[in-house]
Coordinates of C-alpha atoms in Angstrom, one line a residue:
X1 CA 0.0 0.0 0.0
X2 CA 1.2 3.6 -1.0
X3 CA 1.4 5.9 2.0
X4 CA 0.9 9.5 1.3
X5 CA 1.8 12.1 4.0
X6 CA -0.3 15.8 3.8
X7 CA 1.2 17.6 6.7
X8 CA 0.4 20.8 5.8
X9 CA 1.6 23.8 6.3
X10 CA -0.6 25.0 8.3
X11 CA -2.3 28.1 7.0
X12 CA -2.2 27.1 3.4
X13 CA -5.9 25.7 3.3
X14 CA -5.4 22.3 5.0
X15 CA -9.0 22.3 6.8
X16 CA -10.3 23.0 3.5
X17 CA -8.8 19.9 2.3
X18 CA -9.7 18.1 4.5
X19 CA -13.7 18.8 4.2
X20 CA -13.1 18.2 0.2
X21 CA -11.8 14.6 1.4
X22 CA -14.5 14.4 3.8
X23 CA -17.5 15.6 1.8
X24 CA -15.9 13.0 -1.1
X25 CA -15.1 10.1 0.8
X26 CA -17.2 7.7 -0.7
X27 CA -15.9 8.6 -4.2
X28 CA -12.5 8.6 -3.3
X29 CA -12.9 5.1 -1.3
X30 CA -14.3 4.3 -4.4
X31 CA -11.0 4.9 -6.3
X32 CA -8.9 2.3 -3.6
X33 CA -7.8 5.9 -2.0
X34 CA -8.0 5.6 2.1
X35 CA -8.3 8.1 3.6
X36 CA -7.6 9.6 7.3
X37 CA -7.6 13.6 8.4
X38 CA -8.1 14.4 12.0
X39 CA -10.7 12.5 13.4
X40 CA -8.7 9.4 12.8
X41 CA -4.4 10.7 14.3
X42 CA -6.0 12.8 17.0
X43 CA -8.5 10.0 18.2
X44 CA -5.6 8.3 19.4
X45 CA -4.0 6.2 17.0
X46 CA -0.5 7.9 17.6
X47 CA -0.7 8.3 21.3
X48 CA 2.9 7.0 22.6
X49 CA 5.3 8.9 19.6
X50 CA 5.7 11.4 22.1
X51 CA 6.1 11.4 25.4
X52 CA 3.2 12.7 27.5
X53 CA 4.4 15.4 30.2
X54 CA 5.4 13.4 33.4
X55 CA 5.0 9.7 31.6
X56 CA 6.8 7.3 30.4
X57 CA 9.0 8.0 26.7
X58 CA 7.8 6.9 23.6
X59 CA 6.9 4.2 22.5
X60 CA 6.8 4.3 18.7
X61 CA 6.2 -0.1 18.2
X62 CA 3.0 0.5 19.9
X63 CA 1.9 2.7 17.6
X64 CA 3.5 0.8 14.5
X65 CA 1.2 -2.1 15.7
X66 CA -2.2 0.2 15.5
X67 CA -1.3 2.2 12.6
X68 CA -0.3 -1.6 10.8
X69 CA -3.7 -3.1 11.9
X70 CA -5.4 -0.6 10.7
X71 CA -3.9 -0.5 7.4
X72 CA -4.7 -4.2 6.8
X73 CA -8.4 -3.4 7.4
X74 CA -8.3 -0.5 4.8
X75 CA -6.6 -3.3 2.7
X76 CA -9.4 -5.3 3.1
X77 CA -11.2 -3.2 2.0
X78 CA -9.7 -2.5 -1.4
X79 CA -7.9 0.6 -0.6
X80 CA -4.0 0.1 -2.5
X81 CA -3.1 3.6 -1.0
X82 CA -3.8 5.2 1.7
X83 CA -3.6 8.9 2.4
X84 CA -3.4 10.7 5.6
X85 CA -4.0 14.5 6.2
X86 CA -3.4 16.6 9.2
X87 CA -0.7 19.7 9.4
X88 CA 0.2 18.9 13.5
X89 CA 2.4 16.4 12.3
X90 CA 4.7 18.7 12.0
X91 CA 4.4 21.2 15.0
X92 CA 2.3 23.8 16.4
X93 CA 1.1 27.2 14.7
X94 CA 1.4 28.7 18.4
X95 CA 5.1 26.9 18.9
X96 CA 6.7 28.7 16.0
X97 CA 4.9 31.9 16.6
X98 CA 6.5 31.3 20.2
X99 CA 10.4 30.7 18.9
X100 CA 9.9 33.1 16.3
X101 CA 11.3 30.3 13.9
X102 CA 9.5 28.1 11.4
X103 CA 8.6 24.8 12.3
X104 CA 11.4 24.3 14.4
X105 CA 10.5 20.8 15.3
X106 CA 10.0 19.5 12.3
X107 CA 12.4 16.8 11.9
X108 CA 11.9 14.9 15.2
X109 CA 9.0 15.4 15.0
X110 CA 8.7 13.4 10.9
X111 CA 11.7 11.3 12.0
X112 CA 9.0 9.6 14.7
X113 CA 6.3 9.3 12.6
X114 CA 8.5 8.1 9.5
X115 CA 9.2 5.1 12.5
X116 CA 5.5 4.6 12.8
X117 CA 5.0 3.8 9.4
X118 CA 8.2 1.5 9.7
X119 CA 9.9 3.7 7.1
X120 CA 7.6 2.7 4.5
X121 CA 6.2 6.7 3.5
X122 CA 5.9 6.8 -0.1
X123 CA 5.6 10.4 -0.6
X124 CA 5.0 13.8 1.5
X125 CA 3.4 16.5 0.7
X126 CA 4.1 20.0 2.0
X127 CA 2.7 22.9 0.7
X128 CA 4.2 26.6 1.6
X129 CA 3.2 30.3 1.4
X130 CA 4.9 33.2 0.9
X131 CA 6.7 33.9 4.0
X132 CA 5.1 37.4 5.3
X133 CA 1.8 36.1 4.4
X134 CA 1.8 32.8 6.6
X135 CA 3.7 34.7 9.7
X136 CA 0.9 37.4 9.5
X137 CA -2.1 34.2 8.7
X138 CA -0.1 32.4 12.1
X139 CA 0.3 35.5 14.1
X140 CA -3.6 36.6 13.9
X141 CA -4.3 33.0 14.3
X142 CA -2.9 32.7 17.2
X143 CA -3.6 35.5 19.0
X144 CA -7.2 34.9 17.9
X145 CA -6.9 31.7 19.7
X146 CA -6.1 33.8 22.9
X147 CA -2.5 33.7 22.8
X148 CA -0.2 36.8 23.6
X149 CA 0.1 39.9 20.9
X150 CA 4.1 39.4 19.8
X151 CA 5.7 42.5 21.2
X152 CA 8.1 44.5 18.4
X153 CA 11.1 42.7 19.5
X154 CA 9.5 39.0 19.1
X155 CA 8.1 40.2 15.8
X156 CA 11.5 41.8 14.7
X157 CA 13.1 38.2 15.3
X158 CA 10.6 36.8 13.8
X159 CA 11.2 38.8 10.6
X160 CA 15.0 38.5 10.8
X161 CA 15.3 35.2 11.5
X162 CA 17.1 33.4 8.8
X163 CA 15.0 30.0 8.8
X164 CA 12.9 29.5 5.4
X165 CA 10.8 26.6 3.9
X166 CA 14.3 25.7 3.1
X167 CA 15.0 24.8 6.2
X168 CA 11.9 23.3 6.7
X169 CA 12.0 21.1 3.3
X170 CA 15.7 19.8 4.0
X171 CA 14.6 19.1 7.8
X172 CA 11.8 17.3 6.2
X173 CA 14.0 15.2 3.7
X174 CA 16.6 14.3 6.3
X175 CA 14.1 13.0 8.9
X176 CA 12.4 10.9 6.1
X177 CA 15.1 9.8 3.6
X178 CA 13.0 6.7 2.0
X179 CA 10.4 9.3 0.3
X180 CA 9.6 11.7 -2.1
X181 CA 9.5 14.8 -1.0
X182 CA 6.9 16.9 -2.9
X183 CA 6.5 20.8 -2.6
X184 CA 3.4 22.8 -3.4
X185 CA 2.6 26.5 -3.2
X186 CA -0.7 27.7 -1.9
X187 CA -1.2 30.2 -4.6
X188 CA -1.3 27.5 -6.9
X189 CA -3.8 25.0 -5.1
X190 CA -5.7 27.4 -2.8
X191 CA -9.8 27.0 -3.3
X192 CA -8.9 23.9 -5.6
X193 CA -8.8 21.2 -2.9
X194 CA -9.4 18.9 -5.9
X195 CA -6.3 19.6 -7.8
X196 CA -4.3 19.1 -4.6
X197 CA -5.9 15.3 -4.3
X198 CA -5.1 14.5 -7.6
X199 CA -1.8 15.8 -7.7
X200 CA -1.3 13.8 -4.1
X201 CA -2.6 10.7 -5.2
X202 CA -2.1 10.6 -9.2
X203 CA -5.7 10.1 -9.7
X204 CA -9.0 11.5 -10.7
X205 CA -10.6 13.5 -8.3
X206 CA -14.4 13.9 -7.7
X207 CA -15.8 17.0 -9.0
X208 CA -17.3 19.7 -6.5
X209 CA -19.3 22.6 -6.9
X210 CA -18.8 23.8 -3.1
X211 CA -16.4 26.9 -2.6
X212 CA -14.1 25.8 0.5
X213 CA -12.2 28.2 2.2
X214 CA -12.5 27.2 6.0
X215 CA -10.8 28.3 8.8
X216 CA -9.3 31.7 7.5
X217 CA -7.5 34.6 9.3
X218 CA -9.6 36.8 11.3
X219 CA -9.9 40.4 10.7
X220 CA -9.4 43.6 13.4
X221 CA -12.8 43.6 14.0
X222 CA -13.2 39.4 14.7
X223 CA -9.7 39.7 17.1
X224 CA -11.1 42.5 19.1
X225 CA -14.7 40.7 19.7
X226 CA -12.1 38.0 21.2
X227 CA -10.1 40.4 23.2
X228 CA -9.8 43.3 25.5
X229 CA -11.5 46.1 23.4
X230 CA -9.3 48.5 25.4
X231 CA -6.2 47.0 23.8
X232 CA -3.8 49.3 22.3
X233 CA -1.8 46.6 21.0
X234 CA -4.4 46.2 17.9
X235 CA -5.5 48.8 15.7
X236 CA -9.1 50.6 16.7
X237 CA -11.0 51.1 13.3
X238 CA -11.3 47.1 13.2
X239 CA -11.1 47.4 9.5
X240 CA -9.8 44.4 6.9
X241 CA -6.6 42.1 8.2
X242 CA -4.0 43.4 10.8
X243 CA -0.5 43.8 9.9
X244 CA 1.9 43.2 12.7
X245 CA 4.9 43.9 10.8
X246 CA 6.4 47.3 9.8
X247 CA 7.5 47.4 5.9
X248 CA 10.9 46.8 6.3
X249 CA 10.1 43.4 8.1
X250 CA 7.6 42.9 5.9
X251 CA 10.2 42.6 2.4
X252 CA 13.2 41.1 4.8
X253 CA 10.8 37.8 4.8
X254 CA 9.7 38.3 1.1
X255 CA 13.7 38.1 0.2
X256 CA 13.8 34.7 2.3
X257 CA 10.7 33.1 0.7
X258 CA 12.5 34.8 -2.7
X259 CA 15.4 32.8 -1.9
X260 CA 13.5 29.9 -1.0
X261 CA 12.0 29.4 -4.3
X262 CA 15.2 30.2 -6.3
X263 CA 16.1 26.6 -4.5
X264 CA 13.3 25.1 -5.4
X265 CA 13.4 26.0 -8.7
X266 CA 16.6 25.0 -9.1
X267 CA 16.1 21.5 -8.0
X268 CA 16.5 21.7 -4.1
X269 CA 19.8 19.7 -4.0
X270 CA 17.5 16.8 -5.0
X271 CA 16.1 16.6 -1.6
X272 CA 12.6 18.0 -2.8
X273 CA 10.3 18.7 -6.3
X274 CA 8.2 21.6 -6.6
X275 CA 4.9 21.4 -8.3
X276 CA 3.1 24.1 -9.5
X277 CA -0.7 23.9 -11.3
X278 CA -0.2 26.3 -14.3
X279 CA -4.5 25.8 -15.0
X280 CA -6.1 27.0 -11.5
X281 CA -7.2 30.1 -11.6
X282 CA -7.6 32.7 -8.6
X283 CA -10.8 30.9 -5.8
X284 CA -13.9 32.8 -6.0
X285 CA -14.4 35.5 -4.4
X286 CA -18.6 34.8 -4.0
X287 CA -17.9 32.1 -1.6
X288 CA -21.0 30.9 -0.4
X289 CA -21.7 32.7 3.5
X290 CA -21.8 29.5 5.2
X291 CA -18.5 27.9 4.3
X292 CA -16.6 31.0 5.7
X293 CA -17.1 30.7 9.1
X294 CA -18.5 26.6 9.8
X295 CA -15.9 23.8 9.9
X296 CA -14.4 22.7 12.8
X297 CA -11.1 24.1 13.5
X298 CA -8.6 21.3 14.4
X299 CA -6.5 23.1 15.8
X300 CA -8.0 24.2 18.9
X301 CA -7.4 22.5 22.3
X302 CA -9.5 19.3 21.7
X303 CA -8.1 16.3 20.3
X304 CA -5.2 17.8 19.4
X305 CA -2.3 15.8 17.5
X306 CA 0.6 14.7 20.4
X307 CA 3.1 17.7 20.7
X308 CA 7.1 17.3 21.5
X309 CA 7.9 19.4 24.7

């Protein structure tokens, strides 16, 4: 059986995936694609990669032995491939936000779950986004979720800091040496969650009509209905997005994401391949009212993937 990694980034329209696969599961069952988002690795089924605070260390053969079991069911079931979605497997929105460095974890992090598979990962999947626009989607998102404003001094690091999705993407190739890495950018697959299965699985994907674009950044005036509205750490005319970062900070991580795709582009030393979907054209922008606000946002406090540290 293939096994086919989607961890993400998060911010770069994973929840909307993972309604598409959802809303589509019979069809895609129907194509020997299995399928498991959120429900399935935060229900349990990799409790013991990490250890738990206080307990015992990991135990990653206990969790080869569930993940393998259920693998032969799916097989019984016809499934050849098997595809799992869900962005924690690679860290925490809120922990890079916190070290002011991208996905810091990463590569333990892979390296453990690459072990639960027993090294038999076929290909990952990462897609990235330009580098101001995810650390301003994570920021909001985060504080949002009621975590701290950044002060100027964590944003400035935060800017400066010299870590890329080059850093993440060779992380990601060293902790799992035994597949293909694939990279893809959100502007190219964002609102299409169809041409992201099929360039994930090499097949067809079932057709939708239904505009997905879940979970997104909230605005000034969503972040203040969740804060203090005596803050002065937010703007007060809680119009359109917030911008934490001043304009020089701002092109300093466009010149790393810049950078970062010159590699790519290049070839990545090998370690990676870039994919790009030259037909998609920009999402809607009459998304249906519903689908902007319902879905439920995985990464909140319950049933959250297990976290390193």
């Amino acid at each position: 059986m293939d096994i086919l990694l989607h961890v993400g980034a998060h911010r770069t329209g994973t929840t909307s995936f993972q309604h598409y696969l959802a809303d589509h599961s019979d069809a895609i069952a129907a194509r020997g694609t299995c399928v498991w988002g959120p429900r399935q690795t935060r229900g349990g089924l990799f409790t013991g990669l990490f250890p738990a605070s206080g307990g015992l260390g990991p135990d990653p053969n206990l969790v080869n032995g569930r993940v393998s079991l259920l693998m032969g069911k799916a097989r019984e079931l016809g499934a050849d491939q098997l595809l799992i979605s869900d962005e924690n497997m690679i860290g925490s929105t809120r922990h890079s936000v916190r070290s002011a460095r991208l996905f810091p974890a990463i590569g333990e992090r892979m390296a453990r779950f690459g072990s639960s598979f027993g090294g038999r990962v076929t290909q990952v999947v990462l897609a990235i986004r330009q580098t101001d626009q995810w650390w301003t989607s994570a920021v909001a998102y985060t504080v949002g979720r009621g975590h701290p404003v950044p002060d100027a001094d964590q944003l400035d690091r935060i800017a400066h800091d010299p870590r890329g999705w080059r850093d993440v993407i060779t992380d990601l190739a060293c902790a799992m040496p035994e597949a293909k890495i694939t990279v893809a950018r959100y502007d190219d697959f964002a609102g299409h969650p169809d041409l992201l299965f099929s360039q994930l699985t090499g097949r067809a994907a079932p057709v939708s009509d239904t505009g997905y674009w879940l979970n997104r950044r909230p605005d000034v005036a969503a972040l203040h209905a969740q804060m203090d509205p005596d803050t002065a750490e937010l703007p007060s005319d809680g119009l359109g997005h917030w911008q934490p970062f001043t304009k020089d900070q701002t092109a300093a991580l466009r010149e790393t994401y810049a950078d970062d795709l010159l590699w790519l582009t290049a070839g990545a030393d090998g370690l990676a391949t870039l994919t790009e979907n030259s037909t998609a054209t920009r999402t809607s922008t009459s998304w249906p009212e519903g689908d902007r606000i319902k879905g439920h946002h995985h990464d909140s406090g319950q049933r959250k993937l297990a976290q390193s540290g």
